[in-house]
Each structure stands twice: as C-alpha cells, then as structure tokens.
Amino acid sequence: MKPAFAALQPRHLLVRQTNWIGDAVMTTPALAALRAHFPHSRIVVLANPLVAELFVHHPHVDAVQRYEKQGCHGGVAGLWRLGRELRRQGFEAALLLQNAFEAALIARLAGIPWRAGYRTDGRGLLLSHGVARTAADKRRHHTDYYLELLRRLGLNAPAAPLLLACTSAEQDAARTLLAGQRPVAINPGAAYGSAKRWLPERFAAVADALADRYGVPIVLTGGPNEQAIGADIAAAMRSPVQNLIGRTSVRQLMALLQQCRLLVTNDSGPMHVAAAFGVPLVAVFGSTDHRTTSPLAANVRIVRQAVDCAPCLRRQCPTDHRCMTAISADMVVAAACELLDGLSGEGAA
C-alpha cells in the first residue's frame, strides 16, 4: 500500500523549483512548511541557474542542484545525464513545484520512488502522489497555490511570509556599491515580456519627481536584456542616476534591493525579491493579474487601471497597450509619496 506523502521520512528530498524568479520567491512559504514537516531531511533544490541563486544560503535549503538546460543537461542525452547525477544522491522523495511534464520525467529518470505534484501537463502517470488541480486553484494567489499542494499532500502549510537571505558579506558589498546610501530603486523591466512593462519615459519622470521631493539617490535595477531600457531612462532623467541594469548577479541584486528605501517596479522577479526583504514598493500592473501575483509585503501600493482586455497574461500586447498607457506618472508618484511619507523617519534623505 502506498504511504501518504506526509508520512514519508526521506533522508534526501528533492524540490523541483519553478523557472521564473518571481514564482520561485512565491514558493518560499511552501519551503518553510516543507522544512517544518521534514526537519531531518536533506532538502535539495533543483533549479535553472538564475533561480538557483535565490536558494544559496537559504535557511530551508541544504543544497542547490543547477539544471543546466542550455548546457550539459540539454537535449535527451542531457536529461539522462541529469537523471544519473540525481540518482547518485539517493533521493527517496521529490516535490515538483514546477507544473511541467519534464519535472516529473526528471524525477522518474532519477529513480526517485515517491514523486508528488499537481497532475498537470499530462504527467499524472509519472506521479506517485498526484494532486488534481481545480479551476479554483488557478485563481489562487501563487503563494497559496504552492501551499495548497502541500495541504492536499497532508502537510500542515499555514500562510507565512516570503523569505530570502543574504550573507553579511553580501550586504556589506551592496552598501559599498551604494556608497552607504539608501536609494529609491527603479526596476523598469520584466523578463516574461514587453506587455508587463510600463513606459520608460514615465519611470524617468517618477524618478526625477522623487529625487526632487525627497533628495534621494536613484538606482536602476534589472537584468542584462533590459540594458537598452535602462539607457533610455537614464538619458531621459534630469537627476543623477546609478544605472546598475545588467551589472549585478541575482545575489548582488538581492542584497542591493535589501538596502533600498523604496522600489518602483513592474510585475517582475525583483518585485517579489524586494517583497521578501520587506522593502516598501510601488508595483505597476497591466497585463498580469494582481490578484494572483501581487507582492506579499506590508508596505505595498498596486497601481493599475481597469481596462476591458486586462489581465490578458500575454507576453506582447497585440493592440495599443492601453493597460499601461492609462497609468500616468503622477499616479505612480502619488503612490510612492504615500509610502515614503508614511514611513517614520523615511520621508527625507
């Protein structure tokens, strides 16, 4: 008879992470519940190289295994290679937070006997502990979506804060990079696609307004593919700006955001990273659904305009991007000022 997943006592437990930084941050309450239920298990996260960086030094993770799909683990031969690497580690159980068929296939190739996850993407036969996904599940906030999976597997999985961790050395390096200041960060990109991105010139206007009103330094954050956006914003600004887009690793970005007094951002991975560190933030939402991916933090303002075609969840807008063009710089400035003025001792530099 198959044991309940919650009744297992695995010495080695594999967690297949999601492929997006924001989604991965939203799994951290589920990781906390997993650690609480299996306190003596060695928990290893399997993730792509960018997502893997989030879980280095994480208190609920013992080790990180990088899935180099664009490298040594690419193709059919690469999947077999990854399976052999994992098999040598002797995993008895796997929790598949990623919904893809491939996640279950990797766990099967690794010889892991107990494989749990949502029955999505036609992978039900590869799961020993499959959980049906309902229409209501698709409407859950992503954080609760992952917690609900654990609940249906029999684990106690209460709501909990997002959690990331940086070392003291990483924090010191970030302070040095920022010259000991606590800036307002502007994060104008979004890896998923252009439909999630607000207009660069409006980010520039917001940055100038906050620099003028509060005398705060401004820093631009983002990934290598967003450097052109950063250059446009820097060129449009009157105020001095430190442009770090494409110049930081994931872990350096984590430590940098931890030092910021405010983040103004699209719906993006860095938005959730900042939320995990309790950084006050203004999030601009258009094509995505704020009800399922809003940042979970105390000091958050969501800026959006209700239009008939949003949320469409598309990567690129097929029409006029009205969900974003309807949001003015003044609306975002007002939300930022509400936060800055409401934070004790944070209203001025």
CSV table of C-alpha atoms in Angstrom, one decimal:
chain,number,residue,atom,x,y,z
A,1,MET,CA,0.0,0.0,0.0
A,2,LYS,CA,1.3,3.4,-1.0
A,3,PRO,CA,2.2,5.6,2.1
A,4,ALA,CA,0.9,9.1,2.4
A,5,PHE,CA,3.4,11.7,1.3
A,6,ALA,CA,3.2,13.3,4.7
A,7,ALA,CA,4.1,10.0,6.4
A,8,LEU,CA,7.3,9.6,4.5
A,9,GLN,CA,10.6,10.0,6.3
A,10,PRO,CA,13.0,10.7,3.4
A,11,ARG,CA,16.7,11.2,4.2
A,12,HIS,CA,17.1,13.1,0.9
A,13,LEU,CA,14.3,15.2,-0.6
A,14,LEU,CA,14.4,16.9,-4.0
A,15,VAL,CA,12.4,20.0,-4.7
A,16,ARG,CA,12.0,20.9,-8.4
A,17,GLN,CA,11.7,24.7,-8.5
A,18,THR,CA,9.8,26.9,-10.9
A,19,ASN,CA,11.6,28.5,-13.8
A,20,TRP,CA,10.9,32.2,-13.0
A,21,ILE,CA,12.5,34.2,-10.2
A,22,GLY,CA,9.2,35.7,-9.1
A,23,ASP,CA,7.4,32.4,-9.0
A,24,ALA,CA,10.3,30.9,-7.1
A,25,VAL,CA,10.2,33.6,-4.4
A,26,MET,CA,6.5,32.9,-4.0
A,27,THR,CA,7.3,29.2,-3.2
A,28,THR,CA,9.3,30.1,-0.1
A,29,PRO,CA,6.3,29.8,2.3
A,30,ALA,CA,5.8,26.3,1.0
A,31,LEU,CA,9.5,25.6,1.5
A,32,ALA,CA,9.2,26.7,5.1
A,33,ALA,CA,6.3,24.3,5.6
A,34,LEU,CA,8.3,21.5,3.9
A,35,ARG,CA,11.2,22.1,6.2
A,36,ALA,CA,9.0,22.2,9.3
A,37,HIS,CA,7.4,18.8,8.3
A,38,PHE,CA,10.7,17.2,7.4
A,39,PRO,CA,13.2,18.7,9.8
A,40,HIS,CA,15.7,15.9,9.4
A,41,SER,CA,15.6,15.6,5.7
A,42,ARG,CA,18.3,16.9,3.4
A,43,ILE,CA,16.4,19.3,1.1
A,44,VAL,CA,17.9,19.9,-2.3
A,45,VAL,CA,16.5,22.4,-4.7
A,46,LEU,CA,16.8,21.7,-8.4
A,47,ALA,CA,16.5,24.9,-10.5
A,48,ASN,CA,17.8,26.7,-13.5
A,49,PRO,CA,21.0,28.8,-12.9
A,50,LEU,CA,19.2,32.1,-12.2
A,51,VAL,CA,16.6,30.7,-9.9
A,52,ALA,CA,19.2,28.5,-8.1
A,53,GLU,CA,20.9,31.7,-6.9
A,54,LEU,CA,17.9,32.6,-4.8
A,55,PHE,CA,18.4,29.5,-2.6
A,56,VAL,CA,22.1,29.7,-1.9
A,57,HIS,CA,22.4,30.3,1.8
A,58,HIS,CA,18.6,29.9,2.2
A,59,PRO,CA,17.7,28.7,5.7
A,60,HIS,CA,15.3,26.0,4.5
A,61,VAL,CA,17.5,24.5,1.8
A,62,ASP,CA,20.6,22.3,2.4
A,63,ALA,CA,21.9,22.3,-1.2
A,64,VAL,CA,21.2,23.6,-4.7
A,65,GLN,CA,21.5,21.5,-7.9
A,66,ARG,CA,21.7,23.5,-11.0
A,67,TYR,CA,19.7,22.3,-14.1
A,68,GLU,CA,21.9,23.5,-17.0
A,69,LYS,CA,19.3,23.0,-19.7
A,70,GLN,CA,21.3,25.3,-22.1
A,71,GLY,CA,24.5,23.4,-21.3
A,72,CYS,CA,25.4,20.0,-20.1
A,73,HIS,CA,21.8,19.0,-19.4
A,74,GLY,CA,20.4,20.0,-22.8
A,75,GLY,CA,18.6,17.5,-25.0
A,76,VAL,CA,17.8,13.9,-24.4
A,77,ALA,CA,21.4,13.0,-23.5
A,78,GLY,CA,21.5,15.9,-21.1
A,79,LEU,CA,18.3,14.7,-19.3
A,80,TRP,CA,19.8,11.2,-18.9
A,81,ARG,CA,22.9,12.8,-17.5
A,82,LEU,CA,20.9,14.9,-15.0
A,83,GLY,CA,19.0,11.8,-14.0
A,84,ARG,CA,22.2,9.9,-13.3
A,85,GLU,CA,23.6,12.8,-11.3
A,86,LEU,CA,20.5,12.9,-9.2
A,87,ARG,CA,20.3,9.1,-8.8
A,88,ARG,CA,23.7,9.1,-7.2
A,89,GLN,CA,22.4,11.3,-4.4
A,90,GLY,CA,19.8,8.7,-3.4
A,91,PHE,CA,16.7,10.8,-3.2
A,92,GLU,CA,13.7,9.0,-1.8
A,93,ALA,CA,11.1,11.7,-2.5
A,94,ALA,CA,10.6,14.6,-4.8
A,95,LEU,CA,8.2,17.6,-4.6
A,96,LEU,CA,7.6,19.1,-8.0
A,97,LEU,CA,6.6,22.7,-7.7
A,98,GLN,CA,7.1,23.2,-11.4
A,99,ASN,CA,4.0,22.1,-13.3
A,100,ALA,CA,5.7,20.7,-16.4
A,101,PHE,CA,5.8,17.1,-17.6
A,102,GLU,CA,9.6,17.4,-17.8
A,103,ALA,CA,9.8,17.9,-14.0
A,104,ALA,CA,8.1,14.5,-13.4
A,105,LEU,CA,10.2,12.9,-16.1
A,106,ILE,CA,13.5,14.0,-14.5
A,107,ALA,CA,12.4,12.7,-11.1
A,108,ARG,CA,11.5,9.4,-12.7
A,109,LEU,CA,14.8,9.2,-14.5
A,110,ALA,CA,16.5,9.9,-11.2
A,111,GLY,CA,14.9,6.8,-9.8
A,112,ILE,CA,13.0,8.7,-7.1
A,113,PRO,CA,10.2,6.4,-5.8
A,114,TRP,CA,7.9,9.0,-4.3
A,115,ARG,CA,7.1,11.9,-6.7
A,116,ALA,CA,4.5,14.5,-5.7
A,117,GLY,CA,2.9,17.4,-7.6
A,118,TYR,CA,-0.1,18.7,-9.3
A,119,ARG,CA,-1.4,16.5,-12.1
A,120,THR,CA,-0.7,18.9,-14.9
A,121,ASP,CA,0.7,18.8,-18.4
A,122,GLY,CA,-0.3,15.1,-18.8
A,123,ARG,CA,2.2,13.8,-16.2
A,124,GLY,CA,-0.2,12.1,-13.9
A,125,LEU,CA,1.1,8.6,-14.6
A,126,LEU,CA,4.6,9.7,-13.6
A,127,LEU,CA,3.5,10.9,-10.1
A,128,SER,CA,3.2,8.6,-7.2
A,129,HIS,CA,1.3,11.3,-5.3
A,130,GLY,CA,-0.6,13.3,-7.8
A,131,VAL,CA,-2.9,16.2,-6.8
A,132,ALA,CA,-5.8,17.3,-9.0
A,133,ARG,CA,-5.7,20.9,-10.0
A,134,THR,CA,-9.1,22.6,-9.9
A,135,ALA,CA,-10.4,25.7,-11.6
A,136,ALA,CA,-10.3,27.4,-8.2
A,137,ASP,CA,-6.6,26.6,-7.9
A,138,LYS,CA,-5.8,28.6,-11.0
A,139,ARG,CA,-7.4,31.7,-9.3
A,140,ARG,CA,-5.4,31.4,-6.1
A,141,HIS,CA,-2.5,33.7,-5.3
A,142,HIS,CA,0.6,31.8,-6.4
A,143,THR,CA,1.9,31.6,-2.9
A,144,ASP,CA,-1.3,29.9,-1.7
A,145,TYR,CA,-1.2,27.7,-4.9
A,146,TYR,CA,2.0,26.0,-3.7
A,147,LEU,CA,0.9,25.9,-0.1
A,148,GLU,CA,-2.4,24.2,-1.2
A,149,LEU,CA,-0.4,21.5,-2.9
A,150,LEU,CA,1.3,20.6,0.4
A,151,ARG,CA,-2.0,20.7,2.3
A,152,ARG,CA,-3.5,18.2,-0.1
A,153,LEU,CA,-0.5,16.0,0.4
A,154,GLY,CA,-1.3,16.0,4.2
A,155,LEU,CA,1.2,18.6,5.4
A,156,ASN,CA,0.4,21.5,7.7
A,157,ALA,CA,1.1,24.5,5.5
A,158,PRO,CA,0.0,27.8,7.0
A,159,ALA,CA,0.3,31.1,5.3
A,160,ALA,CA,3.8,32.6,6.0
A,161,PRO,CA,5.9,35.5,4.8
A,162,LEU,CA,8.2,35.3,1.8
A,163,LEU,CA,11.7,34.6,2.8
A,164,LEU,CA,15.1,35.1,1.2
A,165,ALA,CA,18.5,35.5,2.8
A,166,CYS,CA,21.8,37.3,2.1
A,167,THR,CA,25.0,36.9,4.0
A,168,SER,CA,26.6,39.7,5.9
A,169,ALA,CA,29.4,39.9,3.3
A,170,GLU,CA,26.8,40.3,0.5
A,171,GLN,CA,25.1,43.1,2.5
A,172,ASP,CA,28.4,44.8,3.1
A,173,ALA,CA,29.3,44.7,-0.6
A,174,ALA,CA,25.9,46.2,-1.5
A,175,ARG,CA,26.4,49.0,1.0
A,176,THR,CA,29.7,49.7,-0.6
A,177,LEU,CA,28.3,49.7,-4.1
A,178,LEU,CA,25.6,52.2,-3.0
A,179,ALA,CA,28.1,54.3,-1.1
A,180,GLY,CA,26.3,53.7,2.1
A,181,GLN,CA,23.1,55.4,0.9
A,182,ARG,CA,19.6,54.0,0.8
A,183,PRO,CA,18.3,54.8,-2.7
A,184,VAL,CA,14.9,54.6,-4.4
A,185,ALA,CA,15.3,51.8,-6.9
A,186,ILE,CA,13.6,51.8,-10.3
A,187,ASN,CA,13.0,48.4,-11.9
A,188,PRO,CA,11.7,49.0,-15.4
A,189,GLY,CA,12.0,45.5,-16.9
A,190,ALA,CA,10.1,42.3,-16.8
A,191,ALA,CA,11.6,39.1,-18.1
A,192,TYR,CA,8.3,37.5,-19.2
A,193,GLY,CA,7.6,40.0,-22.0
A,194,SER,CA,7.0,43.6,-23.0
A,195,ALA,CA,3.3,43.5,-22.2
A,196,LYS,CA,4.3,43.8,-18.5
A,197,ARG,CA,6.5,46.8,-18.9
A,198,TRP,CA,5.4,50.4,-18.2
A,199,LEU,CA,6.8,53.2,-20.3
A,200,PRO,CA,10.5,54.1,-19.8
A,201,GLU,CA,9.9,57.9,-20.0
A,202,ARG,CA,7.3,57.6,-17.2
A,203,PHE,CA,9.7,55.7,-15.0
A,204,ALA,CA,12.2,58.5,-15.7
A,205,ALA,CA,9.6,61.1,-14.7
A,206,VAL,CA,8.8,59.3,-11.5
A,207,ALA,CA,12.5,59.0,-10.6
A,208,ASP,CA,13.0,62.7,-11.1
A,209,ALA,CA,9.9,63.7,-9.1
A,210,LEU,CA,11.1,61.5,-6.1
A,211,ALA,CA,14.6,62.8,-6.3
A,212,ASP,CA,13.4,66.4,-6.4
A,213,ARG,CA,10.9,66.0,-3.5
A,214,TYR,CA,13.0,63.8,-1.1
A,215,GLY,CA,16.6,64.3,-2.2
A,216,VAL,CA,17.0,60.6,-2.5
A,217,PRO,CA,19.6,58.9,-4.8
A,218,ILE,CA,18.1,56.9,-7.7
A,219,VAL,CA,19.4,53.5,-8.8
A,220,LEU,CA,18.2,51.5,-11.8
A,221,THR,CA,18.0,47.7,-11.4
A,222,GLY,CA,17.4,44.8,-13.8
A,223,GLY,CA,18.9,42.1,-16.0
A,224,PRO,CA,21.2,42.1,-19.0
A,225,ASN,CA,18.3,42.0,-21.5
A,226,GLU,CA,17.0,45.3,-20.1
A,227,GLN,CA,20.1,47.5,-20.6
A,228,ALA,CA,18.5,49.4,-23.5
A,229,ILE,CA,15.5,50.3,-21.3
A,230,GLY,CA,17.9,51.5,-18.6
A,231,ALA,CA,19.9,53.6,-21.0
A,232,ASP,CA,16.6,55.3,-22.2
A,233,ILE,CA,15.6,56.1,-18.7
A,234,ALA,CA,19.0,57.4,-17.7
A,235,ALA,CA,19.1,59.6,-20.8
A,236,ALA,CA,15.6,61.0,-20.1
A,237,MET,CA,16.3,61.9,-16.4
A,238,ARG,CA,17.4,65.3,-15.1
A,239,SER,CA,18.6,63.8,-11.8
A,240,PRO,CA,21.8,61.9,-11.2
A,241,VAL,CA,21.2,58.1,-11.5
A,242,GLN,CA,23.3,55.0,-10.8
A,243,ASN,CA,22.5,52.6,-13.6
A,244,LEU,CA,23.2,49.0,-12.5
A,245,ILE,CA,20.9,47.3,-15.0
A,246,GLY,CA,22.7,44.2,-16.3
A,247,ARG,CA,25.7,44.8,-13.9
A,248,THR,CA,24.6,42.6,-11.0
A,249,SER,CA,24.2,38.9,-10.4
A,250,VAL,CA,21.0,37.6,-8.9
A,251,ARG,CA,22.6,37.5,-5.4
A,252,GLN,CA,24.0,41.0,-5.8
A,253,LEU,CA,20.6,42.3,-6.8
A,254,MET,CA,19.1,40.6,-3.8
A,255,ALA,CA,21.5,42.4,-1.4
A,256,LEU,CA,21.1,45.7,-3.3
A,257,LEU,CA,17.3,45.7,-3.1
A,258,GLN,CA,17.6,44.9,0.6
A,259,GLN,CA,19.3,48.2,1.1
A,260,CYS,CA,16.7,50.3,-0.7
A,261,ARG,CA,14.2,52.5,0.9
A,262,LEU,CA,11.6,52.0,-1.9
A,263,LEU,CA,11.3,50.1,-5.2
A,264,VAL,CA,9.2,51.3,-8.1
A,265,THR,CA,8.7,48.3,-10.4
A,266,ASN,CA,6.7,46.4,-13.0
A,267,ASP,CA,5.3,43.0,-12.0
A,268,SER,CA,8.6,41.2,-12.1
A,269,GLY,CA,11.0,38.9,-10.3
A,270,PRO,CA,12.8,41.8,-8.5
A,271,MET,CA,9.4,42.9,-7.2
A,272,HIS,CA,9.0,39.7,-5.3
A,273,VAL,CA,12.6,39.7,-4.2
A,274,ALA,CA,12.0,43.2,-2.6
A,275,ALA,CA,8.8,42.0,-1.0
A,276,ALA,CA,10.7,39.1,0.6
A,277,PHE,CA,13.0,41.6,2.2
A,278,GLY,CA,10.1,43.8,3.4
A,279,VAL,CA,11.2,46.7,1.1
A,280,PRO,CA,8.3,49.2,0.5
A,281,LEU,CA,7.3,49.1,-3.1
A,282,VAL,CA,5.0,50.5,-5.8
A,283,ALA,CA,4.1,47.9,-8.4
A,284,VAL,CA,2.6,48.8,-11.8
A,285,PHE,CA,0.3,46.1,-13.1
A,286,GLY,CA,-1.2,45.9,-16.5
A,287,SER,CA,-1.4,42.6,-18.5
A,288,THR,CA,-1.0,40.4,-15.4
A,289,ASP,CA,-3.4,39.6,-12.6
A,290,HIS,CA,-2.6,41.4,-9.4
A,291,ARG,CA,-5.0,39.0,-7.5
A,292,THR,CA,-2.6,36.1,-8.2
A,293,THR,CA,0.8,37.6,-8.4
A,294,SER,CA,0.7,40.7,-6.2
A,295,PRO,CA,3.8,41.2,-3.9
A,296,LEU,CA,3.2,39.9,-0.4
A,297,ALA,CA,4.6,42.6,1.9
A,298,ALA,CA,3.2,45.2,4.4
A,299,ASN,CA,4.1,48.4,2.6
A,300,VAL,CA,2.9,47.9,-1.0
A,301,ARG,CA,0.9,50.0,-3.4
A,302,ILE,CA,-0.5,48.5,-6.6
A,303,VAL,CA,-1.1,50.9,-9.4
A,304,ARG,CA,-3.3,49.7,-12.2
A,305,GLN,CA,-6.2,50.9,-14.4
A,306,ALA,CA,-9.2,48.7,-15.1
A,307,VAL,CA,-9.4,48.1,-18.9
A,308,ASP,CA,-11.6,45.7,-20.7
A,309,CYS,CA,-8.7,43.5,-22.0
A,310,ALA,CA,-6.7,43.1,-18.8
A,311,PRO,CA,-5.5,40.9,-17.4
A,312,CYS,CA,-4.7,39.2,-20.7
A,313,LEU,CA,-1.5,37.4,-19.5
A,314,ARG,CA,0.1,37.8,-22.9
A,315,ARG,CA,3.9,38.3,-23.4
A,316,GLN,CA,3.3,41.1,-26.0
A,317,CYS,CA,0.4,43.4,-26.4
A,318,PRO,CA,-1.5,42.7,-29.7
A,319,THR,CA,-3.3,46.1,-29.6
A,320,ASP,CA,-2.5,49.5,-28.0
A,321,HIS,CA,-1.1,48.6,-24.6
A,322,ARG,CA,-3.9,50.6,-23.0
A,323,CYS,CA,-3.5,48.9,-19.6
A,324,MET,CA,-0.1,50.6,-19.3
A,325,THR,CA,-0.6,53.8,-21.2
A,326,ALA,CA,-3.6,54.6,-19.0
A,327,ILE,CA,-1.3,54.8,-15.9
A,328,SER,CA,0.2,58.2,-15.6
A,329,ALA,CA,3.5,59.2,-13.9
A,330,ASP,CA,1.5,61.3,-11.4
A,331,MET,CA,-0.4,58.2,-10.3
A,332,VAL,CA,2.8,56.3,-9.5
A,333,VAL,CA,4.4,59.3,-7.9
A,334,ALA,CA,1.4,59.7,-5.6
A,335,ALA,CA,1.6,56.1,-4.5
A,336,ALA,CA,5.3,56.4,-3.9
A,337,CYS,CA,4.9,59.6,-1.8
A,338,GLU,CA,2.1,57.9,0.2
A,339,LEU,CA,4.6,55.2,1.2
A,340,LEU,CA,7.6,57.5,1.8
A,341,ASP,CA,5.6,60.0,3.8
A,342,GLY,CA,4.0,57.2,5.9
A,343,LEU,CA,7.3,55.6,6.9
A,344,SER,CA,8.6,57.0,10.1
A,345,GLY,CA,11.8,58.9,9.5
A,346,GLU,CA,11.9,57.9,5.9
A,347,GLY,CA,10.2,60.9,4.3
A,348,ALA,CA,13.5,62.7,3.8
A,349,ALA,CA,17.0,61.6,2.9
